[in-house]
Amino acid sequence: ALAMQQMALDCAVAEWGQGHPNVATFHGSIGNVYRAQDDYDNALLHHQKRLDINLQVLGSEHPDVAGSHNDIGNVYSNQGKYDEALLQYQRSLEI
C-alpha cells in the first residue's frame, strides 16, 4: 500500500507541484499508512506536510486543516502522548 501511495504522491507532485491541496491529501494518506504500521515518526512527518500545505493554500479555518490536526492527534494518541493529542484535537474542534 505504501509503494502505491508514494507513486501516487510522485505523480501528483509532477502534475500540480508541491503546494497543491491534492498533494496534501496524498501526504495524509501516506501518513495514515505509516500510522497503521506503527511508524509514528514518518506518520507525523507526512501529516505535518499535509497541514503545512493546507494552511498555506486553504487558510487556517478550512475543514481540511481541522482534519490534519485530527490526524496528528491520532498519531500522538497512538504513541501515548495524550497531552499533545489533546492539543491537536482541540485545534481541530476550534475550526
XYZ file of N, CA, C and O in Angstrom:
380
model
N 0.822 -1.194 0.000
C 0.000 0.000 0.000
C 0.862 1.253 0.000
O 0.542 2.227 -0.671
N 1.947 1.204 0.744
C 2.808 2.379 0.844
C 3.452 2.720 -0.498
O 3.503 3.896 -0.883
N 3.894 1.724 -1.214
C 4.534 1.968 -2.511
C 3.552 2.608 -3.490
O 3.924 3.528 -4.238
N 2.318 2.159 -3.469
C 1.300 2.736 -4.360
C 0.991 4.179 -3.975
O 0.834 5.035 -4.848
N 0.906 4.439 -2.673
C 0.641 5.800 -2.208
C 1.800 6.729 -2.589
O 1.569 7.870 -3.000
N 3.014 6.248 -2.442
C 4.176 7.059 -2.791
C 4.207 7.343 -4.290
O 4.531 8.455 -4.707
N 3.859 6.354 -5.092
C 3.811 6.562 -6.533
C 2.737 7.598 -6.885
O 2.964 8.473 -7.723
N 1.601 7.514 -6.230
C 0.545 8.497 -6.470
C 0.994 9.893 -6.053
O 0.715 10.880 -6.750
N 1.701 9.986 -4.930
C 2.227 11.284 -4.486
C 3.198 11.842 -5.518
O 3.119 13.025 -5.873
N 4.099 11.010 -6.001
C 5.070 11.459 -7.004
C 4.367 11.982 -8.261
O 4.765 13.006 -8.820
N 3.333 11.295 -8.683
C 2.570 11.731 -9.861
C 1.854 13.057 -9.585
O 1.817 13.947 -10.441
N 1.297 13.185 -8.400
C 0.593 14.416 -8.034
C 1.549 15.604 -7.988
O 1.221 16.699 -8.472
N 2.722 15.399 -7.426
C 3.718 16.472 -7.379
C 4.143 16.858 -8.789
O 4.263 18.048 -9.114
N 4.341 15.881 -9.661
C 4.722 16.160 -11.042
C 3.623 16.933 -11.774
O 3.908 17.815 -12.583
N 2.377 16.613 -11.466
C 1.238 17.253 -12.139
C 0.950 18.650 -11.609
O 0.719 19.583 -12.367
N 0.919 18.797 -10.273
C 0.439 20.046 -9.666
C 1.484 20.824 -8.874
O 1.239 21.942 -8.477
N 2.610 20.219 -8.555
C 3.609 20.883 -7.719
C 3.395 20.568 -6.247
O 2.345 20.079 -5.841
N 4.418 20.870 -5.430
C 4.403 20.510 -4.014
C 3.286 21.171 -3.219
O 2.817 20.616 -2.246
N 2.870 22.370 -3.583
C 1.943 23.133 -2.752
C 0.478 22.992 -3.097
O -0.321 23.854 -2.726
N 0.083 21.951 -3.748
C -1.316 21.775 -4.171
C -2.096 20.966 -3.127
O -1.557 20.039 -2.533
N -3.372 21.303 -2.913
C -4.186 20.547 -1.948
C -4.269 19.048 -2.241
O -4.353 18.247 -1.304
N -4.235 18.663 -3.503
C -4.257 17.227 -3.811
C -2.982 16.535 -3.333
O -3.024 15.394 -2.893
N -1.879 17.231 -3.404
C -0.618 16.696 -2.894
C -0.722 16.529 -1.378
O -0.280 15.524 -0.814
N -1.338 17.507 -0.729
C -1.558 17.416 0.726
C -2.366 16.170 1.069
O -2.063 15.473 2.052
N -3.378 15.883 0.283
C -4.211 14.700 0.523
C -3.390 13.419 0.451
O -3.550 12.521 1.290
N -2.498 13.342 -0.521
C -1.648 12.153 -0.619
C -0.703 12.040 0.570
O -0.451 10.944 1.064
N -0.191 13.176 1.045
C 0.644 13.135 2.252
C -0.158 12.578 3.429
O 0.353 11.777 4.215
N -1.407 12.982 3.548
C -2.248 12.458 4.621
C -2.470 10.961 4.499
O -2.420 10.230 5.488
N -2.679 10.493 3.292
C -2.873 9.055 3.067
C -1.622 8.268 3.430
O -1.700 7.208 4.070
N -0.471 8.794 3.034
C 0.781 8.125 3.381
C 0.985 8.147 4.890
O 1.414 7.151 5.484
N 0.653 9.249 5.518
C 0.740 9.323 6.973
C -0.123 8.279 7.650
O 0.290 7.668 8.651
N -1.300 8.040 7.110
C -2.182 7.020 7.685
C -1.608 5.611 7.532
O -1.761 4.775 8.424
N -0.949 5.356 6.402
C -0.312 4.047 6.214
C 0.804 3.866 7.236
O 0.902 2.824 7.888
N 1.625 4.895 7.385
C 2.710 4.798 8.367
C 2.165 4.619 9.787
O 2.715 3.847 10.572
N 1.086 5.305 10.107
C 0.496 5.157 11.444
C 0.013 3.730 11.655
O 0.211 3.131 12.707
N -0.595 3.145 10.627
C -1.070 1.760 10.722
C 0.087 0.781 10.902
O -0.086 -0.291 11.481
N 1.269 1.177 10.424
C 2.457 0.336 10.562
C 3.232 0.652 11.846
O 4.332 0.134 12.055
N 2.672 1.519 12.680
C 3.328 1.962 13.918
C 4.636 2.705 13.666
O 5.505 2.764 14.528
N 4.776 3.308 12.508
C 5.940 4.134 12.180
C 5.523 5.589 12.396
O 5.209 6.325 11.455
N 5.523 5.985 13.654
C 4.931 7.264 14.032
C 5.743 8.468 13.582
O 5.171 9.519 13.271
N 7.069 8.341 13.504
C 7.876 9.468 13.046
C 7.541 9.831 11.606
O 7.340 11.003 11.288
N 7.476 8.827 10.749
C 7.116 9.097 9.353
C 5.657 9.512 9.218
O 5.322 10.335 8.358
N 4.792 8.962 10.054
C 3.386 9.379 10.031
C 3.272 10.863 10.354
O 2.586 11.614 9.646
N 3.958 11.292 11.409
C 3.917 12.716 11.774
C 4.515 13.591 10.688
O 3.982 14.674 10.392
N 5.590 13.134 10.084
C 6.219 13.892 9.010
C 5.230 14.176 7.883
O 5.090 15.321 7.429
N 4.512 13.158 7.455
C 3.578 13.334 6.331
C 2.325 14.098 6.741
O 1.817 14.920 5.972
N 1.838 13.863 7.939
C 0.679 14.639 8.384
C 1.042 16.106 8.569
O 0.220 16.993 8.287
N 2.256 16.377 9.022
C 2.692 17.770 9.154
C 2.831 18.424 7.787
O 2.479 19.595 7.615
N 3.331 17.687 6.802
C 3.409 18.228 5.434
C 2.006 18.556 4.929
O 1.800 19.600 4.299
N 1.059 17.661 5.205
C -0.325 17.918 4.795
C -0.837 19.192 5.465
O -1.426 20.060 4.804
N -0.596 19.323 6.756
C -1.047 20.510 7.479
C -0.400 21.763 6.913
O -1.086 22.769 6.673
N 0.900 21.747 6.695
C 1.611 22.922 6.185
C 1.068 23.374 4.840
O 0.837 24.570 4.621
N 0.854 22.421 3.937
C 0.310 22.764 2.612
C -1.086 23.338 2.754
O -1.417 24.383 2.170
N -1.931 22.679 3.528
C -3.307 23.149 3.672
C -3.376 24.527 4.320
O -4.187 25.362 3.912
N -2.542 24.780 5.308
C -2.526 26.117 5.924
C -2.139 27.178 4.904
O -2.766 28.240 4.836
N -1.127 26.884 4.116
C -0.644 27.851 3.139
C -1.666 28.111 2.039
O -1.883 29.247 1.639
N -2.288 27.055 1.550
C -3.156 27.179 0.383
C -4.612 27.469 0.756
O -5.283 28.266 0.097
N -5.099 26.837 1.818
C -6.528 26.904 2.143
C -6.854 27.842 3.292
O -7.999 28.246 3.445
N -5.873 28.142 4.126
C -6.104 29.022 5.267
C -6.429 28.239 6.529
O -6.804 27.066 6.493
N -6.295 28.910 7.645
C -6.372 28.255 8.955
C -7.769 27.815 9.367
O -7.916 27.045 10.317
N -8.783 28.260 8.684
C -10.159 27.925 9.072
C -10.794 26.870 8.173
O -11.989 26.583 8.294
N -10.029 26.280 7.298
C -10.578 25.303 6.350
C -10.761 23.937 7.027
O -9.929 23.537 7.845
N -11.829 23.211 6.683
C -12.053 21.884 7.274
C -10.905 20.897 7.058
O -10.665 20.032 7.906
N -10.170 21.016 5.957
C -9.035 20.113 5.736
C -7.919 20.363 6.753
O -7.183 19.439 7.111
N -7.792 21.589 7.213
C -6.823 21.909 8.261
C -7.248 21.231 9.559
O -6.426 20.661 10.278
N -8.542 21.267 9.844
C -9.054 20.567 11.030
C -8.764 19.074 10.939
O -8.351 18.443 11.923
N -8.949 18.502 9.768
C -8.661 17.083 9.572
C -7.195 16.763 9.778
O -6.852 15.711 10.333
N -6.326 17.671 9.357
C -4.894 17.469 9.564
C -4.559 17.447 11.051
O -3.800 16.583 11.516
N -5.112 18.398 11.798
C -4.882 18.414 13.242
C -5.402 17.130 13.891
O -4.763 16.570 14.785
N -6.542 16.663 13.439
C -7.111 15.429 13.981
C -6.195 14.231 13.704
O -5.953 13.402 14.593
N -5.675 14.143 12.488
C -4.785 13.033 12.145
C -3.500 13.076 12.968
O -3.000 12.036 13.413
N -2.949 14.263 13.168
C -1.762 14.399 14.008
C -2.093 13.983 15.441
O -1.314 13.285 16.086
N -3.265 14.361 15.915
C -3.701 13.935 17.243
C -3.803 12.425 17.353
O -3.441 11.845 18.388
N -4.274 11.785 16.312
C -4.366 10.319 16.324
C -2.995 9.666 16.464
O -2.853 8.663 17.176
N -2.001 10.219 15.786
C -0.651 9.671 15.899
C -0.141 9.833 17.326
O 0.370 8.885 17.932
N -0.304 11.036 17.872
C 0.141 11.258 19.248
C -0.590 10.339 20.223
O 0.008 9.810 21.155
N -1.858 10.125 19.998
C -2.620 9.226 20.864
C -2.068 7.803 20.789
O -1.916 7.129 21.815
N -1.760 7.347 19.577
C -1.177 6.008 19.414
C 0.165 5.885 20.128
O 0.529 4.794 20.573
N 0.873 6.990 20.235
C 2.165 6.989 20.913
C 2.024 7.105 22.432
O 3.012 7.023 23.139
N 0.808 7.324 22.901
C 0.609 7.538 24.328
C 0.934 8.959 24.757
O 1.023 9.237 25.953
N 1.084 9.869 23.813
C 1.355 11.282 24.101
C 0.023 12.031 24.144
O -0.329 12.779 23.238
N -0.704 11.807 25.214
C -2.088 12.258 25.289
C -2.225 13.768 25.406
O -3.196 14.339 24.888
N -1.285 14.446 26.048
C -1.362 15.901 26.124
C -1.220 16.525 24.740
O -1.966 17.444 24.386
N -0.254 16.015 23.960
C -0.071 16.520 22.603
C -1.282 16.186 21.726
O -1.705 16.999 20.913
N -1.817 14.979 21.921
C -3.010 14.582 21.163
C -4.176 15.500 21.479
O -4.871 15.975 20.568
N -4.380 15.773 22.755
C -5.483 16.633 23.166
C -5.355 18.021 22.556
O -6.350 18.589 22.081
N -4.147 18.558 22.529
C -3.922 19.874 21.929
C -4.325 19.873 20.454
O -4.995 20.796 19.975
N -3.941 18.824 19.721
C -4.297 18.736 18.301
C -5.809 18.578 18.111
O -6.392 19.193 17.216
N -6.438 17.770 18.954
C -7.892 17.604 18.863
C -8.609 18.922 19.156
O -9.605 19.267 18.506
N -8.108 19.673 20.127
C -8.723 20.955 20.446
C -8.572 21.936 19.285
O -9.517 22.658 18.957
N -7.410 21.955 18.662
C -7.215 22.814 17.490
C -8.186 22.437 16.391
O -8.735 23.303 15.702
N -8.387 21.148 16.208
C -9.331 20.678 15.187
C -10.742 21.158 15.482
O -11.456 21.643 14.602
N -11.140 21.030 16.734
C -12.502 21.413 17.119
C -12.740 22.919 17.023
O -13.859 23.361 16.755
N -11.689 23.706 17.228
C -11.825 25.157 17.139
C -12.150 25.630 15.728
O -12.698 26.692 15.540
N -11.807 24.813 14.769
C -12.065 25.181 13.369
C -13.498 24.817 13.041
O -14.246 25.522 12.464
